[in-house]
Short mmCIF file of N, CA, C and O in Angstrom, two decimals:
data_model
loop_
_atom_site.label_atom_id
_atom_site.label_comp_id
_atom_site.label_asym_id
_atom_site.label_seq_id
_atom_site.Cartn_x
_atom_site.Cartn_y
_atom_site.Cartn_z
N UNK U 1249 21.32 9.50 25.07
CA UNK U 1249 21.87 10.81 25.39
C UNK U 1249 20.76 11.81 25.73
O UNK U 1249 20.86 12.58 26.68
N UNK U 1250 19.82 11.77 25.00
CA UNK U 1250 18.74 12.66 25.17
C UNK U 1250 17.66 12.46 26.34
O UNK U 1250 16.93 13.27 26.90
N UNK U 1251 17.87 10.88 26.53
CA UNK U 1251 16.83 10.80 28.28
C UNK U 1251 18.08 11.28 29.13
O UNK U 1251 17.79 12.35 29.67
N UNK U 1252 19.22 10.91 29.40
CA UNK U 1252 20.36 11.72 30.01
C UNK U 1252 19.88 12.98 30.33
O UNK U 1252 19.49 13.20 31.48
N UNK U 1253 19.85 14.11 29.20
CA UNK U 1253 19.71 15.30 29.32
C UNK U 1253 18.52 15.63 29.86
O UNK U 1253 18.55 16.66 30.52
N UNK U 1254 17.34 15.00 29.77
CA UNK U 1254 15.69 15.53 29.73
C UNK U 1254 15.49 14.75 31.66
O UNK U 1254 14.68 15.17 32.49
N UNK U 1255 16.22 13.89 31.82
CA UNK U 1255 16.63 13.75 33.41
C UNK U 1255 17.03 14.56 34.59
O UNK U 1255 16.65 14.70 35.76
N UNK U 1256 18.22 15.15 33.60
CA UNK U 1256 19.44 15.94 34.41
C UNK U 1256 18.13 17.40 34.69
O UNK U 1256 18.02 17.98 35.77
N UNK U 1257 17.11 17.78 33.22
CA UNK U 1257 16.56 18.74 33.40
C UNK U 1257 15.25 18.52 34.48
O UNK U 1257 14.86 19.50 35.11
N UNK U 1258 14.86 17.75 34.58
CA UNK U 1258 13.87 17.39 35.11
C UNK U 1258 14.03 17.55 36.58
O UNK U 1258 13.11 18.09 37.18
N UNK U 1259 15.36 17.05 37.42
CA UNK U 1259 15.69 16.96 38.38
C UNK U 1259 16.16 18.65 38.85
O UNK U 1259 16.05 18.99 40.03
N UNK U 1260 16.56 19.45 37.99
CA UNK U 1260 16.87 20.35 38.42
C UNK U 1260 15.64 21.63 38.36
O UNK U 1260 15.73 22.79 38.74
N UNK U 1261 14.50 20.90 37.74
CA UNK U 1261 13.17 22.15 38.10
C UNK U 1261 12.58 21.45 38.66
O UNK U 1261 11.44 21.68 38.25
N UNK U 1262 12.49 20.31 39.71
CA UNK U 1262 12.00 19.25 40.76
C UNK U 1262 12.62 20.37 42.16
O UNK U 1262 12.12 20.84 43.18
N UNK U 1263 14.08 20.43 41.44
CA UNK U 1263 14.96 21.14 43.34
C UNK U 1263 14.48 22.73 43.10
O UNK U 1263 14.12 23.47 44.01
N UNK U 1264 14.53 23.03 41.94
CA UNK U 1264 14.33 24.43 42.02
C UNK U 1264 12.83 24.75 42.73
O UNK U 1264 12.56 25.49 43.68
N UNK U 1265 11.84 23.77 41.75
CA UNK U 1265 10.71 23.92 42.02
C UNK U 1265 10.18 23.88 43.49
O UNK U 1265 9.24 24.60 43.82
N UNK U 1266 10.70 23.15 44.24
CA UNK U 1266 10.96 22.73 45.83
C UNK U 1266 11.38 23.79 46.28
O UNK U 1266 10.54 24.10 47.13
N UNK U 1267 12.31 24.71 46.26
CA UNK U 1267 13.26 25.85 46.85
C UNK U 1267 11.99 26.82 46.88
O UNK U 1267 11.38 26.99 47.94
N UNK U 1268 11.48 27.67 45.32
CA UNK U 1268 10.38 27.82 45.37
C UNK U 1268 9.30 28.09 45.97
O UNK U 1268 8.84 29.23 45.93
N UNK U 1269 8.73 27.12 46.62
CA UNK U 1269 7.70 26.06 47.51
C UNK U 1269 8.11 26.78 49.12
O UNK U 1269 7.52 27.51 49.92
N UNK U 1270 9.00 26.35 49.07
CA UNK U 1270 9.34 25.95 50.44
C UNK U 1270 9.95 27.99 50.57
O UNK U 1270 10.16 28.28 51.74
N UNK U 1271 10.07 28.60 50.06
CA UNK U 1271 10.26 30.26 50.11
C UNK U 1271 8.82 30.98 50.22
O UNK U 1271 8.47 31.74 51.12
N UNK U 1272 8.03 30.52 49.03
CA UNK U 1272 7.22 31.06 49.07
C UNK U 1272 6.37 31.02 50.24
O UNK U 1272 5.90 32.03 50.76
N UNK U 1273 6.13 29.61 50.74
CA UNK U 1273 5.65 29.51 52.11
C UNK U 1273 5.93 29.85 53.14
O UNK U 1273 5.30 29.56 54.16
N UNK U 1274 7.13 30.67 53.07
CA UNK U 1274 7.65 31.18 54.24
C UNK U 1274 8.67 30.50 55.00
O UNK U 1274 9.15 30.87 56.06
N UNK U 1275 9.02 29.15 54.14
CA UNK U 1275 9.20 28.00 55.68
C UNK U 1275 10.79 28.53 55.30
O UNK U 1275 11.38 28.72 56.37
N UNK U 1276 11.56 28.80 54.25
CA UNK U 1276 12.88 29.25 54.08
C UNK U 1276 12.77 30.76 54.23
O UNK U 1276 12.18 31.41 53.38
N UNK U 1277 13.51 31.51 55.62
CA UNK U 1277 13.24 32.87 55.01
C UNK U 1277 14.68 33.42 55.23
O UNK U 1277 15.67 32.75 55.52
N UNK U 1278 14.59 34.95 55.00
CA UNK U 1278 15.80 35.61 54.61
C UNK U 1278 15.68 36.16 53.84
O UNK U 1278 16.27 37.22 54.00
N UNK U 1279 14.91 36.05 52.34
CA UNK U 1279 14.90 36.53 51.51
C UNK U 1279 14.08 37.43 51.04
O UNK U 1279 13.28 37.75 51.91
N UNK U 1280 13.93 37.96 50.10
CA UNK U 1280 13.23 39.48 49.40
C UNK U 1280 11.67 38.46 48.86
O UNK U 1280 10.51 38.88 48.81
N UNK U 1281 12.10 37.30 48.57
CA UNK U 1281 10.92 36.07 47.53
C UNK U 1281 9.83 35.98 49.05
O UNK U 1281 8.62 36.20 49.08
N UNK U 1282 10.71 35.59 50.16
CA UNK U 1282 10.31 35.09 51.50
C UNK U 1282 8.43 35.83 51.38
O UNK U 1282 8.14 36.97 51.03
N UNK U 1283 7.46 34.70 51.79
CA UNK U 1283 6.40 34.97 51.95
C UNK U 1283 5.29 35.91 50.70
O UNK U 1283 4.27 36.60 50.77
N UNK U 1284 6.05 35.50 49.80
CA UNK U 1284 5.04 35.97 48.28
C UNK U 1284 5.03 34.78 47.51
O UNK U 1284 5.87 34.08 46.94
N UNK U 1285 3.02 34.79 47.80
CA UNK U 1285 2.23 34.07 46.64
C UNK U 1285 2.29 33.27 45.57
O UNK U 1285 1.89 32.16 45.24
N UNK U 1286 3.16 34.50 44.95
CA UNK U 1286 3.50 34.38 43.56
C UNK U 1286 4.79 32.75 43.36
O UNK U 1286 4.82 31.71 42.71
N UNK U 1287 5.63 33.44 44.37
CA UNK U 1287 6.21 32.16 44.30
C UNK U 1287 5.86 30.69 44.57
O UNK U 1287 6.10 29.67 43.92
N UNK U 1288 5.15 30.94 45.87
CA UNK U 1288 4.57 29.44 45.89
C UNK U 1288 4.02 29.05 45.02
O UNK U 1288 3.73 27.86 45.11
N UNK U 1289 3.52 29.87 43.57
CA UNK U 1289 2.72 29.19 42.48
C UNK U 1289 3.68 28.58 41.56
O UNK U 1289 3.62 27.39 41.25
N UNK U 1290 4.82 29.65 40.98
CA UNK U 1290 6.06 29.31 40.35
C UNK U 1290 6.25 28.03 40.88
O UNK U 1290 5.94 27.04 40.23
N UNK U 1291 6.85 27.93 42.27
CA UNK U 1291 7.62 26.60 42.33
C UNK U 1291 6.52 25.21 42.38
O UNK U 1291 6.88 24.06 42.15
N UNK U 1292 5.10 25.63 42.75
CA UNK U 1292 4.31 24.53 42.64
C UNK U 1292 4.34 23.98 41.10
O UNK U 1292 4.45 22.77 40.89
N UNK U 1293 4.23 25.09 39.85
CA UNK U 1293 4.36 24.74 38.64
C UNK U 1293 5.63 24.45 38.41
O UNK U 1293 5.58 23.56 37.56
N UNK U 1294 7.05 24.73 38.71
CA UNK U 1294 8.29 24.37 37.89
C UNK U 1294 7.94 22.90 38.55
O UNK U 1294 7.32 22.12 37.83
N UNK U 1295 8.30 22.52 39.82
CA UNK U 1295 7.72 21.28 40.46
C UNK U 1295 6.95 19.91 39.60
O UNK U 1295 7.28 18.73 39.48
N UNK U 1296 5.93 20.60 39.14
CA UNK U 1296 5.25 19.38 38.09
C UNK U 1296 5.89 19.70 36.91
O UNK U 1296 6.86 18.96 36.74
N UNK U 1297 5.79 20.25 36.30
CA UNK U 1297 6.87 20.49 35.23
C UNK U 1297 7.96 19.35 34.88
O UNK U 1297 8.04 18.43 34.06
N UNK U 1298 8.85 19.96 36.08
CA UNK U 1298 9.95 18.82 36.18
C UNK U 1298 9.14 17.32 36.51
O UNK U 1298 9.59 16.43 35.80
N UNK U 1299 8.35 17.00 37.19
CA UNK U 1299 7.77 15.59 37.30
C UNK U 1299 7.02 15.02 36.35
O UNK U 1299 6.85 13.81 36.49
N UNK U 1300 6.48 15.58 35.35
CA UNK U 1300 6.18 15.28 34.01
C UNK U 1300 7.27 15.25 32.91
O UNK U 1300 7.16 14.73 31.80
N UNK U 1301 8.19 15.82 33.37
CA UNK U 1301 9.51 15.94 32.17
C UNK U 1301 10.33 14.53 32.74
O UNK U 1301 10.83 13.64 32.05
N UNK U 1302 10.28 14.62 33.99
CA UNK U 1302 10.88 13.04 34.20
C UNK U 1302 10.50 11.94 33.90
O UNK U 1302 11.12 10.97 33.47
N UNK U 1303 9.54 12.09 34.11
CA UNK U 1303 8.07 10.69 34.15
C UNK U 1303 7.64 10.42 32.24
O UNK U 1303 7.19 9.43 31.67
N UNK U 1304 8.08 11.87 31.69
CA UNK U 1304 7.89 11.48 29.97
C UNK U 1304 9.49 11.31 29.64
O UNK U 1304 9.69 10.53 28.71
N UNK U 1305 10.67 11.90 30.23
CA UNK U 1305 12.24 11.07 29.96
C UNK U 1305 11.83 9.19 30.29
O UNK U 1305 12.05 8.23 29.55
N UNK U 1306 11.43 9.21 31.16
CA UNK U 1306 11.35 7.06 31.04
C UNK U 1306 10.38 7.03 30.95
O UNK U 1306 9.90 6.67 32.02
N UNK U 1307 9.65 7.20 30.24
CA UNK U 1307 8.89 6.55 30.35
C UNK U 1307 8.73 6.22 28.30
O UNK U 1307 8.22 5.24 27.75
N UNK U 1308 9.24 7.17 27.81
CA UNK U 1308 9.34 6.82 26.12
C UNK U 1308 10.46 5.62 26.12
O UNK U 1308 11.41 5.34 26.86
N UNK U 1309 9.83 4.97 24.83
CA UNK U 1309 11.36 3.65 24.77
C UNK U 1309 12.27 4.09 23.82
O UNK U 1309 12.31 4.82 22.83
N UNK U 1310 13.13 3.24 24.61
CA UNK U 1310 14.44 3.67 23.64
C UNK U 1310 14.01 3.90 21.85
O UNK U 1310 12.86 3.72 21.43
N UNK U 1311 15.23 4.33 20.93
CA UNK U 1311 15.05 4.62 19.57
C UNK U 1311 15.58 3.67 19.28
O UNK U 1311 15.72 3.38 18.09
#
């Protein structure tokens, strides 16, 4: 149940972290975030975040 959950989380600061990324760089615009720094750092960090939270969900063995 708990790699379930630490998955589901992982995957969703992977997309966030990507959205992020891809704002901060400008390449998504429209928005108020569009072309600030700051964000491209946020989503570069939620990004690994989530890829270390996935990569430590399987990678522990079962209980």
């Amino acid at each position: 149940m708990l790699r379930t959950v630490l998955n589901i989380a992982a995957v969703v600061a992977v997309v966030a972290g990507i959205r992020w990324v891809l704002v901060g760089a400008n390449i998504i615009a429209g928005s108020a975030m569009s072309g600030m720094g700051q964000w491209l750092a946020i989503g570069i960090g939620c990004t690994a975040i989530g890829l270390v939270l996935g990569w430590w969900a399987n990678f522990r063995r079962a209980a």
